[in-house]
mmCIF file of C-alpha atoms in Angstrom:
data_model
loop_
_atom_site.group_PDB
_atom_site.id
_atom_site.type_symbol
_atom_site.label_atom_id
_atom_site.label_comp_id
_atom_site.label_asym_id
_atom_site.label_seq_id
_atom_site.Cartn_x
_atom_site.Cartn_y
_atom_site.Cartn_z
ATOM 1 C CA MET T 1 165.759 44.921 162.016
ATOM 2 C CA SER T 2 166.258 47.359 160.006
ATOM 3 C CA CYS T 3 163.278 48.842 157.971
ATOM 4 C CA THR T 4 164.874 48.131 155.035
ATOM 5 C CA THR T 5 166.199 44.515 155.319
ATOM 6 C CA ARG T 6 164.112 42.094 153.645
ATOM 7 C CA PRO T 7 163.912 38.675 156.256
ATOM 8 C CA SER T 8 164.702 35.813 154.564
ATOM 9 C CA ARG T 9 167.079 32.324 154.664
ATOM 10 C CA PHE T 10 169.698 33.573 153.347
ATOM 11 C CA PRO T 11 172.154 31.589 150.844
ATOM 12 C CA ARG T 12 175.032 30.047 152.211
ATOM 13 C CA VAL T 13 179.039 32.683 150.419
ATOM 14 C CA SER T 14 181.260 30.958 148.016
ATOM 15 C CA LEU T 15 184.966 31.856 148.240
ATOM 16 C CA ASN T 16 184.881 31.283 144.961
ATOM 17 C CA PHE T 17 181.692 32.612 144.836
ATOM 18 C CA LEU T 18 183.428 36.484 146.391
ATOM 19 C CA ARG T 19 186.827 35.948 144.286
ATOM 20 C CA ARG T 20 184.400 35.758 140.488
ATOM 21 C CA LEU T 21 182.127 38.264 142.175
ATOM 22 C CA PHE T 22 184.875 41.134 143.346
ATOM 23 C CA SER T 23 187.382 40.373 140.318
ATOM 24 C CA SER T 24 183.824 41.437 138.147
ATOM 25 C CA CYS T 25 183.580 44.769 140.936
ATOM 26 C CA PHE T 26 187.163 45.552 140.206
ATOM 27 C CA HIS T 27 186.525 45.499 136.931
ATOM 28 C CA SER T 28 183.580 47.525 136.563
ATOM 29 C CA LEU T 29 185.082 50.264 138.628
ATOM 30 C CA ILE T 30 188.133 50.870 136.878
ATOM 31 C CA GLN T 31 186.104 50.557 133.397
ATOM 32 C CA LYS T 32 183.724 53.355 134.766
ATOM 33 C CA GLU T 33 184.799 54.751 137.551
ATOM 34 C CA GLU T 34 187.454 58.439 136.473
ATOM 35 C CA GLN T 35 190.930 56.830 139.086
ATOM 36 C CA CYS T 36 194.005 57.643 139.757
ATOM 37 C CA LEU T 37 196.786 55.936 137.932
ATOM 38 C CA ALA T 38 198.084 54.632 141.099
ATOM 39 C CA GLU T 39 194.359 53.204 142.383
ATOM 40 C CA GLU T 40 194.602 51.117 139.173
ATOM 41 C CA GLN T 41 197.463 50.464 139.097
ATOM 42 C CA CYS T 42 196.895 48.124 142.877
ATOM 43 C CA LEU T 43 192.935 47.375 142.032
ATOM 44 C CA ALA T 44 195.475 45.218 139.065
ATOM 45 C CA GLU T 45 197.332 43.806 141.752
ATOM 46 C CA VAL T 46 194.319 42.516 143.663
ATOM 47 C CA ILE T 47 192.519 41.032 140.408
ATOM 48 C CA VAL T 48 195.407 39.503 138.901
ATOM 49 C CA ASP T 49 195.745 36.567 141.807
ATOM 50 C CA MET T 50 191.976 37.430 144.063
ATOM 51 C CA THR T 51 193.164 34.163 145.484
ATOM 52 C CA MET T 52 195.865 35.693 147.664
ATOM 53 C CA ILE T 53 193.965 38.255 149.005
ATOM 54 C CA SER T 54 192.262 38.957 152.596
ATOM 55 C CA PHE T 55 189.093 40.106 151.598
ATOM 56 C CA THR T 56 189.341 42.031 155.176
ATOM 57 C CA SER T 57 193.285 43.153 154.443
ATOM 58 C CA LEU T 58 191.077 45.844 152.037
ATOM 59 C CA PRO T 59 191.291 49.621 152.583
ATOM 60 C CA GLU T 60 186.868 50.237 154.108
ATOM 61 C CA THR T 61 186.922 52.960 151.106
ATOM 62 C CA VAL T 62 188.290 50.753 148.257
ATOM 63 C CA LEU T 63 185.595 47.984 149.827
ATOM 64 C CA VAL T 64 183.060 50.753 149.997
ATOM 65 C CA GLN T 65 183.499 51.495 146.029
ATOM 66 C CA ILE T 66 183.025 47.280 145.110
ATOM 67 C CA LEU T 67 179.888 47.199 147.478
ATOM 68 C CA SER T 68 178.508 50.067 145.821
ATOM 69 C CA HIS T 69 178.205 48.347 141.788
ATOM 70 C CA LEU T 70 176.950 45.198 143.968
ATOM 71 C CA PRO T 71 172.165 45.732 143.331
ATOM 72 C CA ALA T 72 170.808 46.890 146.483
ATOM 73 C CA LYS T 73 168.095 43.674 146.602
ATOM 74 C CA TYR T 74 171.264 41.611 146.859
ATOM 75 C CA LEU T 75 173.276 43.597 149.206
ATOM 76 C CA ILE T 76 170.555 43.489 151.980
ATOM 77 C CA THR T 77 169.914 40.062 151.303
ATOM 78 C CA VAL T 78 172.822 38.472 150.960
ATOM 79 C CA VAL T 79 176.121 39.910 151.198
ATOM 80 C CA ARG T 80 175.247 42.140 154.661
ATOM 81 C CA MET T 81 175.054 38.768 156.288
ATOM 82 C CA VAL T 82 178.885 37.027 155.163
ATOM 83 C CA CYS T 83 180.510 39.595 158.477
ATOM 84 C CA LYS T 84 180.202 42.125 161.294
ATOM 85 C CA GLN T 85 181.885 44.604 158.722
ATOM 86 C CA TRP T 86 179.956 44.440 155.763
ATOM 87 C CA ARG T 87 177.185 44.591 157.590
ATOM 88 C CA GLU T 88 178.199 47.865 159.379
ATOM 89 C CA LEU T 89 178.748 48.659 155.522
ATOM 90 C CA ILE T 90 176.406 47.737 154.165
ATOM 91 C CA ASP T 91 173.600 50.181 156.793
ATOM 92 C CA GLY T 92 175.501 53.242 156.963
ATOM 93 C CA SER T 93 175.804 56.035 154.755
ATOM 94 C CA SER T 94 178.595 55.836 152.256
ATOM 95 C CA LEU T 95 178.057 53.830 150.121
ATOM 96 C CA TRP T 96 173.904 54.149 149.658
ATOM 97 C CA VAL T 97 174.833 58.352 148.932
ATOM 98 C CA ILE T 98 177.721 56.844 146.950
ATOM 99 C CA LYS T 99 175.368 54.576 144.103
ATOM 100 C CA CYS T 100 172.887 57.748 145.089
ATOM 101 C CA GLN T 101 175.354 59.940 143.295
ATOM 102 C CA ARG T 102 176.129 57.594 140.743
ATOM 103 C CA GLU T 103 172.216 56.831 139.549
ATOM 104 C CA GLY T 104 171.680 61.296 140.048
ATOM 105 C CA LEU T 105 168.973 59.983 142.258
ATOM 106 C CA ILE T 106 170.110 63.201 144.261
ATOM 107 C CA PRO T 107 168.049 66.246 143.327
ATOM 108 C CA LYS T 108 170.397 69.150 142.201
ATOM 109 C CA ASN T 109 168.461 71.875 144.844
ATOM 110 C CA ILE T 110 168.945 69.764 147.443
ATOM 111 C CA ARG T 111 168.414 70.970 151.377
ATOM 112 C CA ARG T 112 168.878 68.550 153.488
ATOM 113 C CA SER T 113 170.049 65.032 153.946
ATOM 114 C CA PRO T 114 167.417 62.491 154.180
ATOM 115 C CA LYS T 115 167.255 60.657 157.746
ATOM 116 C CA ASP T 116 167.900 57.129 156.128
ATOM 117 C CA TRP T 117 169.739 56.243 153.130
ATOM 118 C CA ARG T 118 169.533 53.455 152.601
ATOM 119 C CA THR T 119 165.695 54.143 152.753
ATOM 120 C CA PHE T 120 166.424 56.515 150.101
ATOM 121 C CA TYR T 121 167.855 55.252 147.456
ATOM 122 C CA ILE T 122 165.563 52.350 147.713
ATOM 123 C CA LEU T 123 162.540 53.853 146.955
ATOM 124 C CA SER T 124 164.406 56.203 144.895
ATOM 125 C CA SER T 125 165.166 53.192 142.949
ATOM 126 C CA LEU T 126 161.430 51.355 142.674
ATOM 127 C CA LYS T 127 160.797 55.516 142.379
ATOM 128 C CA ARG T 128 157.634 54.853 138.839
ATOM 129 C CA ASN T 129 154.497 55.430 138.195
ATOM 130 C CA LEU T 130 152.844 51.577 139.336
ATOM 131 C CA ILE T 131 149.531 52.404 136.583
ATOM 132 C CA LYS T 132 149.725 50.128 133.574
ATOM 133 C CA ASN T 133 149.215 51.105 130.729
ATOM 134 C CA PRO T 134 147.805 54.386 132.321
ATOM 135 C CA SER T 135 147.003 56.798 129.059
ATOM 136 C CA ALA T 136 145.858 54.062 126.936
ATOM 137 C CA LYS T 137 148.846 53.220 124.370
ATOM 138 C CA GLU T 138 147.943 49.430 124.353
ATOM 139 C CA ASP T 139 144.075 49.787 124.738
ATOM 140 C CA PHE T 140 142.782 48.183 127.466
ATOM 141 C CA ASP T 141 145.452 45.621 128.447
ATOM 142 C CA HIS T 142 146.582 46.184 131.925
ATOM 143 C CA TRP T 143 142.471 46.737 133.403
ATOM 144 C CA HIS T 144 139.285 45.440 134.412
ATOM 145 C CA ILE T 145 136.410 46.617 133.333
ATOM 146 C CA ALA T 146 133.776 46.357 136.275
ATOM 147 C CA ARG T 147 130.788 47.838 135.505
ATOM 148 C CA ARG T 148 129.112 47.526 132.202
ATOM 149 C CA GLY T 149 131.397 46.205 130.245
ATOM 150 C CA GLN T 150 134.742 46.893 127.669
ATOM 151 C CA HIS T 151 132.012 47.823 124.692
ATOM 152 C CA LYS T 152 131.548 51.216 126.984
ATOM 153 C CA TRP T 153 134.455 52.727 126.840
ATOM 154 C CA ARG T 154 135.923 53.629 124.440
ATOM 155 C CA ILE T 155 139.739 55.136 123.619
ATOM 156 C CA GLU T 156 140.156 58.828 121.456
ATOM 157 C CA THR T 157 143.467 60.430 120.744
ATOM 158 C CA LEU T 158 144.472 63.401 122.167
ATOM 159 C CA PRO T 159 144.015 66.712 119.942
ATOM 160 C CA ALA T 160 147.975 67.956 120.943
ATOM 161 C CA GLU T 161 146.506 71.770 121.962
ATOM 162 C CA CYS T 162 144.931 69.531 124.888
ATOM 163 C CA ARG T 163 148.124 67.607 125.525
ATOM 164 C CA MET T 164 150.562 70.569 127.602
ATOM 165 C CA MET T 165 147.170 70.894 130.124
ATOM 166 C CA LEU T 166 148.812 67.604 131.260
ATOM 167 C CA SER T 167 152.356 67.692 132.480
ATOM 168 C CA ASP T 168 153.458 65.603 129.860
ATOM 169 C CA GLU T 169 153.063 65.809 126.228
ATOM 170 C CA ARG T 170 154.072 61.888 125.269
ATOM 171 C CA VAL T 171 149.845 61.626 126.839
ATOM 172 C CA GLU T 172 148.246 61.136 122.896
ATOM 173 C CA LYS T 173 145.026 59.300 124.056
ATOM 174 C CA TYR T 174 142.413 58.870 126.461
ATOM 175 C CA PHE T 175 140.456 56.728 127.949
ATOM 176 C CA VAL T 176 137.116 57.521 127.716
ATOM 177 C CA THR T 177 133.220 56.599 128.430
ATOM 178 C CA SER T 178 129.562 56.896 127.020
ATOM 179 C CA PHE T 179 125.533 57.189 129.240
ATOM 180 C CA TRP T 180 126.008 53.545 130.896
ATOM 181 C CA GLU T 181 128.235 53.622 134.003
ATOM 182 C CA SER T 182 131.674 52.871 132.675
ATOM 183 C CA GLN T 183 134.114 51.928 135.522
ATOM 184 C CA LYS T 184 138.037 50.340 135.497
ATOM 185 C CA GLU T 185 139.912 49.143 137.847
ATOM 186 C CA GLN T 186 143.378 47.646 138.236
ATOM 187 C CA LEU T 187 145.003 46.047 141.495
ATOM 188 C CA ILE T 188 148.963 46.923 142.335
ATOM 189 C CA ASP T 189 150.642 44.432 144.645
ATOM 190 C CA LEU T 190 153.810 46.419 146.124
ATOM 191 C CA GLN T 191 154.948 42.702 146.896
ATOM 192 C CA GLU T 192 155.570 41.650 143.360
ATOM 193 C CA GLU T 193 156.688 46.027 141.596
ATOM 194 C CA GLY T 194 159.630 45.433 144.586
ATOM 195 C CA TYR T 195 157.956 47.069 147.931
ATOM 196 C CA TRP T 196 158.510 44.325 150.717
ATOM 197 C CA SER T 197 156.213 44.869 153.964
ATOM 198 C CA GLU T 198 159.047 45.959 156.282
ATOM 199 C CA LEU T 199 159.916 48.899 153.718
ATOM 200 C CA VAL T 200 156.113 49.405 153.547
ATOM 201 C CA ASP T 201 155.876 49.383 157.755
ATOM 202 C CA ASN T 202 158.654 50.750 158.491
ATOM 203 C CA VAL T 203 159.033 54.081 156.343
ATOM 204 C CA ASN T 204 155.494 54.177 155.101
ATOM 205 C CA PRO T 205 156.582 56.178 152.071
ATOM 206 C CA PRO T 206 154.366 59.113 150.748
ATOM 207 C CA ILE T 207 151.634 57.527 147.917
ATOM 208 C CA VAL T 208 150.660 60.179 145.468
ATOM 209 C CA VAL T 209 147.532 59.203 143.498
ATOM 210 C CA THR T 210 146.140 61.096 140.281
ATOM 211 C CA ASP T 211 143.766 61.334 138.126
ATOM 212 C CA TRP T 212 143.006 63.409 135.084
ATOM 213 C CA TYR T 213 139.596 64.313 133.469
ATOM 214 C CA ALA T 214 138.183 66.441 130.639
ATOM 215 C CA ALA T 215 134.028 66.704 129.561
ATOM 216 C CA ARG T 216 132.553 67.732 127.137
ATOM 217 C CA THR T 217 131.722 71.565 125.744
ATOM 218 C CA ASP T 218 128.107 69.806 124.428
ATOM 219 C CA CYS T 219 127.331 67.227 126.972
ATOM 220 C CA GLY T 220 127.553 66.911 130.855
ATOM 221 C CA CYS T 221 129.232 64.114 132.353
ATOM 222 C CA ARG T 222 129.642 62.515 136.038
ATOM 223 C CA TYR T 223 132.985 61.798 137.517
ATOM 224 C CA GLU T 224 134.189 59.104 139.664
ATOM 225 C CA MET T 225 137.304 57.580 141.624
ATOM 226 C CA CYS T 226 138.358 55.830 144.511
ATOM 227 C CA VAL T 227 141.355 54.071 145.561
ATOM 228 C CA GLN T 228 141.795 51.849 148.128
ATOM 229 C CA LEU T 229 144.941 50.780 150.049
ATOM 230 C CA LEU T 230 144.364 46.777 151.056
ATOM 231 C CA SER T 231 145.376 44.284 153.639
ATOM 232 C CA GLN T 232 146.879 41.103 152.590
ATOM 233 C CA PHE T 233 143.162 40.250 153.259
ATOM 234 C CA HIS T 234 141.893 42.574 150.475
ATOM 235 C CA GLY T 235 140.611 44.111 153.744
ATOM 236 C CA VAL T 236 140.126 48.066 153.304
ATOM 237 C CA LEU T 237 143.042 49.619 155.363
ATOM 238 C CA HIS T 238 142.348 53.156 153.950
ATOM 239 C CA GLU T 239 140.227 55.174 151.547
ATOM 240 C CA PHE T 240 139.657 58.285 148.868
ATOM 241 C CA ARG T 241 136.875 58.707 147.596
ATOM 242 C CA PRO T 242 135.998 62.177 146.531
ATOM 243 C CA GLU T 243 132.693 63.331 146.090
ATOM 244 C CA ARG T 244 131.323 62.616 143.009
ATOM 245 C CA LEU T 245 131.594 64.882 140.169
ATOM 246 C CA ILE T 246 128.797 66.449 138.246
ATOM 247 C CA LEU T 247 130.497 68.672 135.180
ATOM 248 C CA GLN T 248 127.453 70.670 133.432
ATOM 249 C CA GLN T 249 126.373 71.051 129.759
ATOM 250 C CA CYS T 250 128.161 73.419 128.176
ATOM 251 C CA SER T 251 131.050 73.407 130.576
ATOM 252 C CA ASP T 252 134.473 74.106 129.075
ATOM 253 C CA SER T 253 136.666 70.811 128.343
ATOM 254 C CA GLU T 254 139.868 72.197 130.576
ATOM 255 C CA TRP T 255 141.950 68.947 131.930
ATOM 256 C CA ARG T 256 141.615 68.865 135.390
ATOM 257 C CA GLN T 257 143.780 66.855 138.425
ATOM 258 C CA MET T 258 142.299 65.234 140.585
ATOM 259 C CA THR T 259 145.067 63.789 143.528
ATOM 260 C CA HIS T 260 145.681 62.682 146.526
ATOM 261 C CA THR T 261 148.377 61.725 148.643
ATOM 262 C CA PHE T 262 148.097 58.734 151.781
ATOM 263 C CA ARG T 263 150.495 59.425 154.754
ATOM 264 C CA ASN T 264 151.239 57.808 158.087
ATOM 265 C CA TYR T 265 148.879 55.028 157.122
ATOM 266 C CA GLY T 266 150.093 52.180 159.703
ATOM 267 C CA VAL T 267 151.172 48.673 159.176
ATOM 268 C CA GLY T 268 149.871 46.195 156.620
ATOM 269 C CA VAL T 269 149.539 47.581 153.398
ATOM 270 C CA ARG T 270 150.596 45.235 150.748
ATOM 271 C CA TYR T 271 147.853 46.418 147.873
ATOM 272 C CA ILE T 272 147.199 49.631 146.672
ATOM 273 C CA ARG T 273 143.262 49.407 144.712
ATOM 274 C CA PHE T 274 143.025 52.039 141.823
ATOM 275 C CA VAL T 275 139.260 52.850 139.682
ATOM 276 C CA HIS T 276 138.272 55.270 138.100
ATOM 277 C CA GLY T 277 134.598 56.470 135.849
ATOM 278 C CA GLY T 278 132.027 58.214 135.497
ATOM 279 C CA ARG T 279 128.976 58.499 132.400
ATOM 280 C CA ASP T 280 127.327 61.124 130.569
ATOM 281 C CA THR T 281 124.367 63.558 132.304
ATOM 282 C CA GLN T 282 122.272 62.949 128.892
ATOM 283 C CA PHE T 283 121.512 59.939 127.961
ATOM 284 C CA TRP T 284 123.094 60.415 124.748
ATOM 285 C CA GLY T 285 123.601 57.924 122.670
ATOM 286 C CA GLY T 286 127.707 57.818 121.749
ATOM 287 C CA LEU T 287 130.710 58.671 123.224
ATOM 288 C CA TYR T 288 129.379 61.919 125.473
ATOM 289 C CA GLY T 289 130.623 60.771 129.143
ATOM 290 C CA ILE T 290 134.193 61.447 131.286
ATOM 291 C CA ARG T 291 137.015 61.747 129.622
ATOM 292 C CA VAL T 292 140.514 60.404 131.486
ATOM 293 C CA THR T 293 143.658 59.867 131.231
ATOM 294 C CA ASN T 294 147.061 59.803 132.590
ATOM 295 C CA SER T 295 146.390 57.772 135.994
ATOM 296 C CA LYS T 296 149.389 56.976 138.587
ATOM 297 C CA VAL T 297 149.547 55.716 141.440
ATOM 298 C CA VAL T 298 153.655 56.551 142.725
ATOM 299 C CA ILE T 299 155.998 56.385 146.135
ATOM 300 C CA GLU T 300 157.483 58.455 146.888
ATOM 301 C CA PRO T 301 161.400 58.777 148.050
ATOM 302 C CA GLU T 302 161.855 61.197 151.049
ATOM 303 C CA ASP T 303 161.720 64.780 149.914
ATOM 304 C CA LEU T 304 165.513 66.541 150.600
ATOM 305 C CA THR T 305 164.378 70.246 148.422
#
């Protein structure tokens, strides 16, 4: 079974449904793609009487263009099962190269082709930060306060001059701890995020974790982080747990990045648990503990540069 083929009970596809589907795709193709007049006339003639055409008689290049307008999930789980010809087209590279080009997923400085264009397209189109509300824009939404309660965390505004340090000027806020030991976490369900089990197990795409942290100049603090790859029943398969960092009093207040990449982690990963936090080391009343923001968990496609 292909690494990007999701097992399921595939629905029967009626001829009328396919006619409507292809008619819609033909219209989209004419509107969105720059075609020569002769080709547009040819496509228009096909639309005029869809009931008279055999799908197998379409030129393969035209069929690939049509299929390339369909969502990847539908191509893999439904359309691929229609006939041998369509399965071969969907398992080939031409269709996925077209989709990558159309959606701007191919790097400008590409040096080599991916091992599998379909896998590259799927991972590229899914790529995003899987941590929700990483920079406190939504208060504490999506975060589970794991220790000492939410009242021991606060949200503050990041000074404009500090935003360049984070390589993202859109970050405007951060979370800050107090003298209590404070942790918060998120649990990422890979299935819910679109990464089905065969894709993760067979490809093992790199899972890149980053977190930004900073101390105050007037108070020492402690920073800790833990990221776990979990099984279906939340057993720990792999873990990144660096030593606790102690930032001494009167140190600088520079923002620093903690990062780790999981590779070759094998089969069975279904969840990712992200935990971070800390406290101040002086036990001062108020919010003098570690500051954290812009946390990320990103599943990367193959690097082509």
